[in-house]
Amino acid sequence: MKIGIIGGTGPQGLGIGKRLAIEGEDVVIGSRQEEKAVSVVETVKDELMEYAPLKMVGMANEDAAKEADLIIMTVPLQAQLPTLKGIKEFCTDKIFLDATVPLETAIGGPVSNLLHCNPGSAAERTAKILEGTGAKVIAAFNNISNSHLGNIPEPIDCDCLICGDDNEAKEIAIELIEKIPNLRAIDIGKLEKAHLIESITPLLIGLNIKYKSHYGGFRITGVDF
């Protein structure tokens, strides 16, 4: 399965890409500029020489989406709409993991505050934009910090909450997410619950700021999954 990471040159997308490539996945790093994606991938391959050969290439976002069997989007809220418009035609019937978090930084506010979206969450907004393509949208990776993802080879001692309307797609997403050492994916239900997942991120950011950390995360306890 080929995984296209849209907005993959940023710290979150690149961290996910590195982690999955180390586990043997075929990863395409996407960027608005193809040259940037290619350059970043070359740097990553030098950085992770001990894991060579990595199956990772760089492309423009549109080409990454076209080539991918499964798409992961890691862009800030303000880039969500133009990015989706650019790749929509390549999303037909694909599993689409959306890590967008609506933070108030999009309108000049604090990074630790949530911006309320219409219709309810950033992931539901993605689903509305991709309506008619058959894309199976799942909110995922919203709560996993860039620092955790980039702290290779340390395992990630966190749970990754996901939600979406297609159960088969969620099973595939869980299997992929849990290839990252120690990361556990938990399905919390339908896509309408995405606002709950997205709201956890500014809470974690605020805790990291307050306690001068970069690795805030959480585990769900007391429930057998």
mmCIF file of C-alpha atoms in Angstrom:
data_model
loop_
_atom_site.group_PDB
_atom_site.id
_atom_site.type_symbol
_atom_site.label_atom_id
_atom_site.label_comp_id
_atom_site.label_asym_id
_atom_site.label_seq_id
_atom_site.Cartn_x
_atom_site.Cartn_y
_atom_site.Cartn_z
ATOM 1 C CA MET A 1 0.000 0.000 0.000
ATOM 2 C CA LYS A 2 1.368 3.408 -1.000
ATOM 3 C CA ILE A 3 0.800 6.197 1.525
ATOM 4 C CA GLY A 4 0.647 9.813 0.358
ATOM 5 C CA ILE A 5 1.260 12.450 3.030
ATOM 6 C CA ILE A 6 -0.194 15.774 1.952
ATOM 7 C CA GLY A 7 1.665 18.664 3.532
ATOM 8 C CA GLY A 8 4.315 16.106 4.368
ATOM 9 C CA THR A 9 7.298 18.440 4.636
ATOM 10 C CA GLY A 10 6.025 19.972 7.879
ATOM 11 C CA PRO A 11 7.090 18.488 11.223
ATOM 12 C CA GLN A 12 3.976 16.371 11.783
ATOM 13 C CA GLY A 13 3.678 14.990 8.272
ATOM 14 C CA LEU A 14 7.394 14.349 8.002
ATOM 15 C CA GLY A 15 7.427 12.655 11.405
ATOM 16 C CA ILE A 16 4.610 10.334 10.370
ATOM 17 C CA GLY A 17 6.344 9.673 7.058
ATOM 18 C CA LYS A 18 9.646 8.798 8.726
ATOM 19 C CA ARG A 19 7.993 6.498 11.245
ATOM 20 C CA LEU A 20 6.027 4.609 8.598
ATOM 21 C CA ALA A 21 8.941 4.382 6.171
ATOM 22 C CA ILE A 22 11.149 2.927 8.927
ATOM 23 C CA GLU A 23 8.499 0.227 9.371
ATOM 24 C CA GLY A 24 8.777 -0.648 5.679
ATOM 25 C CA GLU A 25 5.832 1.329 4.303
ATOM 26 C CA ASP A 26 5.942 2.913 0.840
ATOM 27 C CA VAL A 27 5.663 6.664 1.538
ATOM 28 C CA VAL A 28 5.184 9.655 -0.760
ATOM 29 C CA ILE A 29 5.951 13.017 0.861
ATOM 30 C CA GLY A 30 3.812 15.751 -0.693
ATOM 31 C CA SER A 31 4.364 19.504 -0.735
ATOM 32 C CA ARG A 32 2.976 22.530 -2.564
ATOM 33 C CA GLN A 33 6.369 22.647 -4.287
ATOM 34 C CA GLU A 34 7.740 19.414 -5.728
ATOM 35 C CA GLU A 35 11.323 20.651 -5.409
ATOM 36 C CA LYS A 36 10.891 21.121 -1.667
ATOM 37 C CA ALA A 37 9.466 17.623 -1.227
ATOM 38 C CA VAL A 38 12.326 16.053 -3.199
ATOM 39 C CA SER A 39 14.934 18.004 -1.214
ATOM 40 C CA VAL A 40 13.376 17.100 2.141
ATOM 41 C CA VAL A 41 13.261 13.399 1.224
ATOM 42 C CA GLU A 42 16.935 13.455 0.249
ATOM 43 C CA THR A 43 17.770 14.962 3.651
ATOM 44 C CA VAL A 44 15.650 12.349 5.440
ATOM 45 C CA LYS A 45 17.383 9.493 3.658
ATOM 46 C CA ASP A 46 20.770 10.875 4.726
ATOM 47 C CA GLU A 47 19.515 11.342 8.288
ATOM 48 C CA LEU A 48 18.086 7.817 8.511
ATOM 49 C CA MET A 49 20.882 5.952 6.728
ATOM 50 C CA GLU A 50 20.822 3.200 9.358
ATOM 51 C CA TYR A 51 17.287 2.279 8.208
ATOM 52 C CA ALA A 52 18.143 2.204 4.490
ATOM 53 C CA PRO A 53 16.734 1.509 2.053
ATOM 54 C CA LEU A 54 13.698 3.666 2.827
ATOM 55 C CA LYS A 55 10.810 3.548 0.367
ATOM 56 C CA MET A 56 10.215 7.298 0.346
ATOM 57 C CA VAL A 57 9.907 9.805 -2.509
ATOM 58 C CA GLY A 58 8.925 13.478 -2.756
ATOM 59 C CA MET A 59 6.254 14.884 -5.059
ATOM 60 C CA ALA A 60 3.856 17.804 -5.408
ATOM 61 C CA ASN A 61 0.728 17.346 -3.278
ATOM 62 C CA GLU A 62 -1.427 16.596 -6.321
ATOM 63 C CA ASP A 63 0.926 13.869 -7.554
ATOM 64 C CA ALA A 64 1.272 12.417 -4.051
ATOM 65 C CA ALA A 65 -2.522 12.132 -3.783
ATOM 66 C CA LYS A 66 -2.769 10.621 -7.261
ATOM 67 C CA GLU A 67 -0.115 7.970 -6.525
ATOM 68 C CA ALA A 68 -1.380 7.075 -3.059
ATOM 69 C CA ASP A 69 -3.667 4.229 -2.052
ATOM 70 C CA LEU A 70 -4.216 5.902 1.330
ATOM 71 C CA ILE A 71 -3.888 9.638 2.016
ATOM 72 C CA ILE A 72 -2.831 11.376 5.229
ATOM 73 C CA MET A 73 -3.299 15.165 5.324
ATOM 74 C CA THR A 74 -1.230 17.213 7.776
ATOM 75 C CA VAL A 75 -1.793 20.881 7.004
ATOM 76 C CA PRO A 76 -2.809 23.852 9.178
ATOM 77 C CA LEU A 77 -6.463 24.868 9.137
ATOM 78 C CA GLN A 78 -5.867 27.862 6.866
ATOM 79 C CA ALA A 79 -4.421 25.542 4.198
ATOM 80 C CA GLN A 80 -7.176 22.929 4.471
ATOM 81 C CA LEU A 81 -9.581 24.270 1.836
ATOM 82 C CA PRO A 82 -7.072 25.144 -0.928
ATOM 83 C CA THR A 83 -5.192 21.893 -0.363
ATOM 84 C CA LEU A 84 -8.357 19.790 -0.629
ATOM 85 C CA LYS A 85 -9.492 21.623 -3.743
ATOM 86 C CA GLY A 86 -6.124 20.843 -5.328
ATOM 87 C CA ILE A 87 -6.231 17.111 -4.627
ATOM 88 C CA LYS A 88 -9.979 16.360 -4.617
ATOM 89 C CA GLU A 89 -10.006 14.688 -8.038
ATOM 90 C CA PHE A 90 -7.401 12.174 -6.831
ATOM 91 C CA CYS A 91 -9.251 11.127 -3.662
ATOM 92 C CA THR A 92 -11.894 8.910 -5.249
ATOM 93 C CA ASP A 93 -12.758 5.925 -3.034
ATOM 94 C CA LYS A 94 -9.547 6.336 -1.001
ATOM 95 C CA ILE A 95 -9.081 6.192 2.758
ATOM 96 C CA PHE A 96 -8.320 9.739 3.884
ATOM 97 C CA LEU A 97 -6.771 10.360 7.315
ATOM 98 C CA ASP A 98 -7.183 13.990 8.330
ATOM 99 C CA ALA A 99 -4.924 15.335 11.073
ATOM 100 C CA THR A 100 -6.152 18.945 10.782
ATOM 101 C CA VAL A 101 -6.713 20.703 14.092
ATOM 102 C CA PRO A 102 -8.678 23.983 14.116
ATOM 103 C CA LEU A 103 -6.500 26.164 16.333
ATOM 104 C CA GLU A 104 -7.070 29.883 16.910
ATOM 105 C CA THR A 105 -3.638 30.560 15.405
ATOM 106 C CA ALA A 106 -5.495 30.460 12.060
ATOM 107 C CA ILE A 107 -7.041 33.833 12.992
ATOM 108 C CA GLY A 108 -4.165 35.192 15.062
ATOM 109 C CA GLY A 109 -5.245 33.728 18.390
ATOM 110 C CA PRO A 110 -3.428 31.537 20.942
ATOM 111 C CA VAL A 111 -2.111 28.140 19.864
ATOM 112 C CA SER A 112 -3.708 26.551 22.937
ATOM 113 C CA ASN A 113 -7.272 27.580 21.992
ATOM 114 C CA LEU A 114 -9.687 25.645 19.775
ATOM 115 C CA LEU A 115 -11.402 27.358 16.864
ATOM 116 C CA HIS A 116 -14.918 26.032 16.384
ATOM 117 C CA CYS A 117 -15.608 24.891 12.820
ATOM 118 C CA ASN A 118 -18.688 24.554 10.691
ATOM 119 C CA PRO A 119 -19.949 21.784 10.388
ATOM 120 C CA GLY A 120 -18.625 20.811 13.814
ATOM 121 C CA SER A 121 -15.014 19.793 13.161
ATOM 122 C CA ALA A 122 -12.174 20.127 10.677
ATOM 123 C CA ALA A 123 -12.559 16.458 9.717
ATOM 124 C CA GLU A 124 -16.274 16.890 8.961
ATOM 125 C CA ARG A 125 -15.357 19.929 6.886
ATOM 126 C CA THR A 126 -12.961 17.731 4.908
ATOM 127 C CA ALA A 127 -15.697 15.137 4.400
ATOM 128 C CA LYS A 128 -18.073 17.840 3.145
ATOM 129 C CA ILE A 129 -15.490 19.169 0.661
ATOM 130 C CA LEU A 130 -14.742 15.641 -0.582
ATOM 131 C CA GLU A 131 -18.423 14.711 -0.781
ATOM 132 C CA GLY A 132 -19.181 12.756 -3.927
ATOM 133 C CA THR A 133 -15.680 11.300 -4.307
ATOM 134 C CA GLY A 134 -16.319 8.240 -2.167
ATOM 135 C CA ALA A 135 -13.367 9.187 0.035
ATOM 136 C CA LYS A 136 -13.554 7.572 3.474
ATOM 137 C CA VAL A 137 -12.557 10.347 5.868
ATOM 138 C CA ILE A 138 -11.080 9.477 9.265
ATOM 139 C CA ALA A 139 -9.848 11.902 11.920
ATOM 140 C CA ALA A 140 -6.450 10.586 13.035
ATOM 141 C CA PHE A 141 -3.019 11.659 14.339
ATOM 142 C CA ASN A 142 -4.508 14.901 15.710
ATOM 143 C CA ASN A 143 -3.174 14.336 19.236
ATOM 144 C CA ILE A 144 0.300 12.933 18.512
ATOM 145 C CA SER A 145 2.938 15.619 19.008
ATOM 146 C CA ASN A 146 5.534 16.477 16.399
ATOM 147 C CA SER A 147 8.212 15.974 19.025
ATOM 148 C CA HIS A 148 7.075 12.410 19.707
ATOM 149 C CA LEU A 149 6.986 11.616 16.003
ATOM 150 C CA GLY A 150 10.426 13.089 15.410
ATOM 151 C CA ASN A 151 12.032 11.458 18.431
ATOM 152 C CA ILE A 152 13.311 8.447 16.486
ATOM 153 C CA PRO A 153 13.838 5.649 17.455
ATOM 154 C CA GLU A 154 12.030 6.165 20.790
ATOM 155 C CA PRO A 155 8.592 4.504 20.978
ATOM 156 C CA ILE A 156 5.561 6.774 21.259
ATOM 157 C CA ASP A 157 3.881 6.216 24.602
ATOM 158 C CA CYS A 158 0.470 7.595 23.573
ATOM 159 C CA ASP A 159 -2.939 6.604 22.304
ATOM 160 C CA CYS A 160 -4.104 7.871 18.914
ATOM 161 C CA LEU A 161 -7.851 8.440 18.880
ATOM 162 C CA ILE A 162 -9.594 8.028 15.533
ATOM 163 C CA CYS A 163 -13.158 8.289 14.284
ATOM 164 C CA GLY A 164 -14.951 7.852 10.981
ATOM 165 C CA ASP A 165 -18.063 6.424 9.363
ATOM 166 C CA ASP A 166 -16.542 3.464 7.498
ATOM 167 C CA ASN A 167 -15.608 0.580 9.791
ATOM 168 C CA GLU A 168 -13.486 -1.275 7.253
ATOM 169 C CA ALA A 169 -11.487 1.878 6.532
ATOM 170 C CA LYS A 170 -10.933 2.401 10.253
ATOM 171 C CA GLU A 171 -9.603 -1.143 10.621
ATOM 172 C CA ILE A 172 -7.047 -0.455 7.889
ATOM 173 C CA ALA A 173 -6.132 2.862 9.528
ATOM 174 C CA ILE A 174 -5.666 1.220 12.925
ATOM 175 C CA GLU A 175 -3.396 -1.441 11.452
ATOM 176 C CA LEU A 176 -1.270 1.254 9.805
ATOM 177 C CA ILE A 177 -1.083 3.541 12.857
ATOM 178 C CA GLU A 178 -0.095 0.680 15.149
ATOM 179 C CA LYS A 179 2.937 -0.112 12.994
ATOM 180 C CA ILE A 180 4.549 2.814 14.821
ATOM 181 C CA PRO A 181 6.147 1.306 17.952
ATOM 182 C CA ASN A 182 4.003 1.547 21.092
ATOM 183 C CA LEU A 183 1.370 3.763 19.459
ATOM 184 C CA ARG A 184 -2.139 2.441 20.069
ATOM 185 C CA ALA A 185 -5.071 3.493 17.890
ATOM 186 C CA ILE A 186 -8.523 3.665 19.482
ATOM 187 C CA ASP A 187 -11.743 3.986 17.494
ATOM 188 C CA ILE A 188 -14.147 6.302 19.335
ATOM 189 C CA GLY A 189 -16.989 6.100 16.821
ATOM 190 C CA LYS A 190 -18.523 8.070 13.954
ATOM 191 C CA LEU A 191 -16.929 11.093 12.280
ATOM 192 C CA GLU A 192 -19.354 13.345 14.171
ATOM 193 C CA LYS A 193 -17.121 12.796 17.215
ATOM 194 C CA ALA A 194 -14.096 14.350 15.510
ATOM 195 C CA HIS A 195 -14.585 17.617 17.424
ATOM 196 C CA LEU A 196 -13.824 15.708 20.638
ATOM 197 C CA ILE A 197 -10.532 14.428 19.235
ATOM 198 C CA GLU A 198 -9.561 17.814 17.815
ATOM 199 C CA SER A 199 -10.285 19.599 21.107
ATOM 200 C CA ILE A 200 -7.707 17.464 22.946
ATOM 201 C CA THR A 201 -4.824 18.940 20.944
ATOM 202 C CA PRO A 202 -4.983 22.524 22.289
ATOM 203 C CA LEU A 203 -5.313 21.056 25.784
ATOM 204 C CA LEU A 204 -2.087 19.090 25.295
ATOM 205 C CA ILE A 205 -0.370 22.120 23.777
ATOM 206 C CA GLY A 206 -1.360 24.204 26.795
ATOM 207 C CA LEU A 207 -0.032 21.555 29.173
ATOM 208 C CA ASN A 208 3.242 21.365 27.262
ATOM 209 C CA ILE A 209 3.625 25.139 27.508
ATOM 210 C CA LYS A 210 2.729 25.233 31.202
ATOM 211 C CA TYR A 211 5.059 22.405 32.185
ATOM 212 C CA LYS A 212 7.833 23.186 29.653
ATOM 213 C CA SER A 213 7.565 19.916 27.778
ATOM 214 C CA HIS A 214 7.216 18.806 24.170
ATOM 215 C CA TYR A 215 5.946 15.288 24.775
ATOM 216 C CA GLY A 216 2.500 15.654 26.292
ATOM 217 C CA GLY A 217 0.198 12.795 25.367
ATOM 218 C CA PHE A 218 -2.373 10.541 26.976
ATOM 219 C CA ARG A 219 -3.422 6.947 27.488
ATOM 220 C CA ILE A 220 -6.955 5.608 27.901
ATOM 221 C CA THR A 221 -7.033 3.255 30.901
ATOM 222 C CA GLY A 222 -9.561 0.945 32.458
ATOM 223 C CA VAL A 223 -11.154 -0.111 29.153
ATOM 224 C CA ASP A 224 -10.477 -3.309 27.231
ATOM 225 C CA PHE A 225 -10.210 -2.632 23.504
#
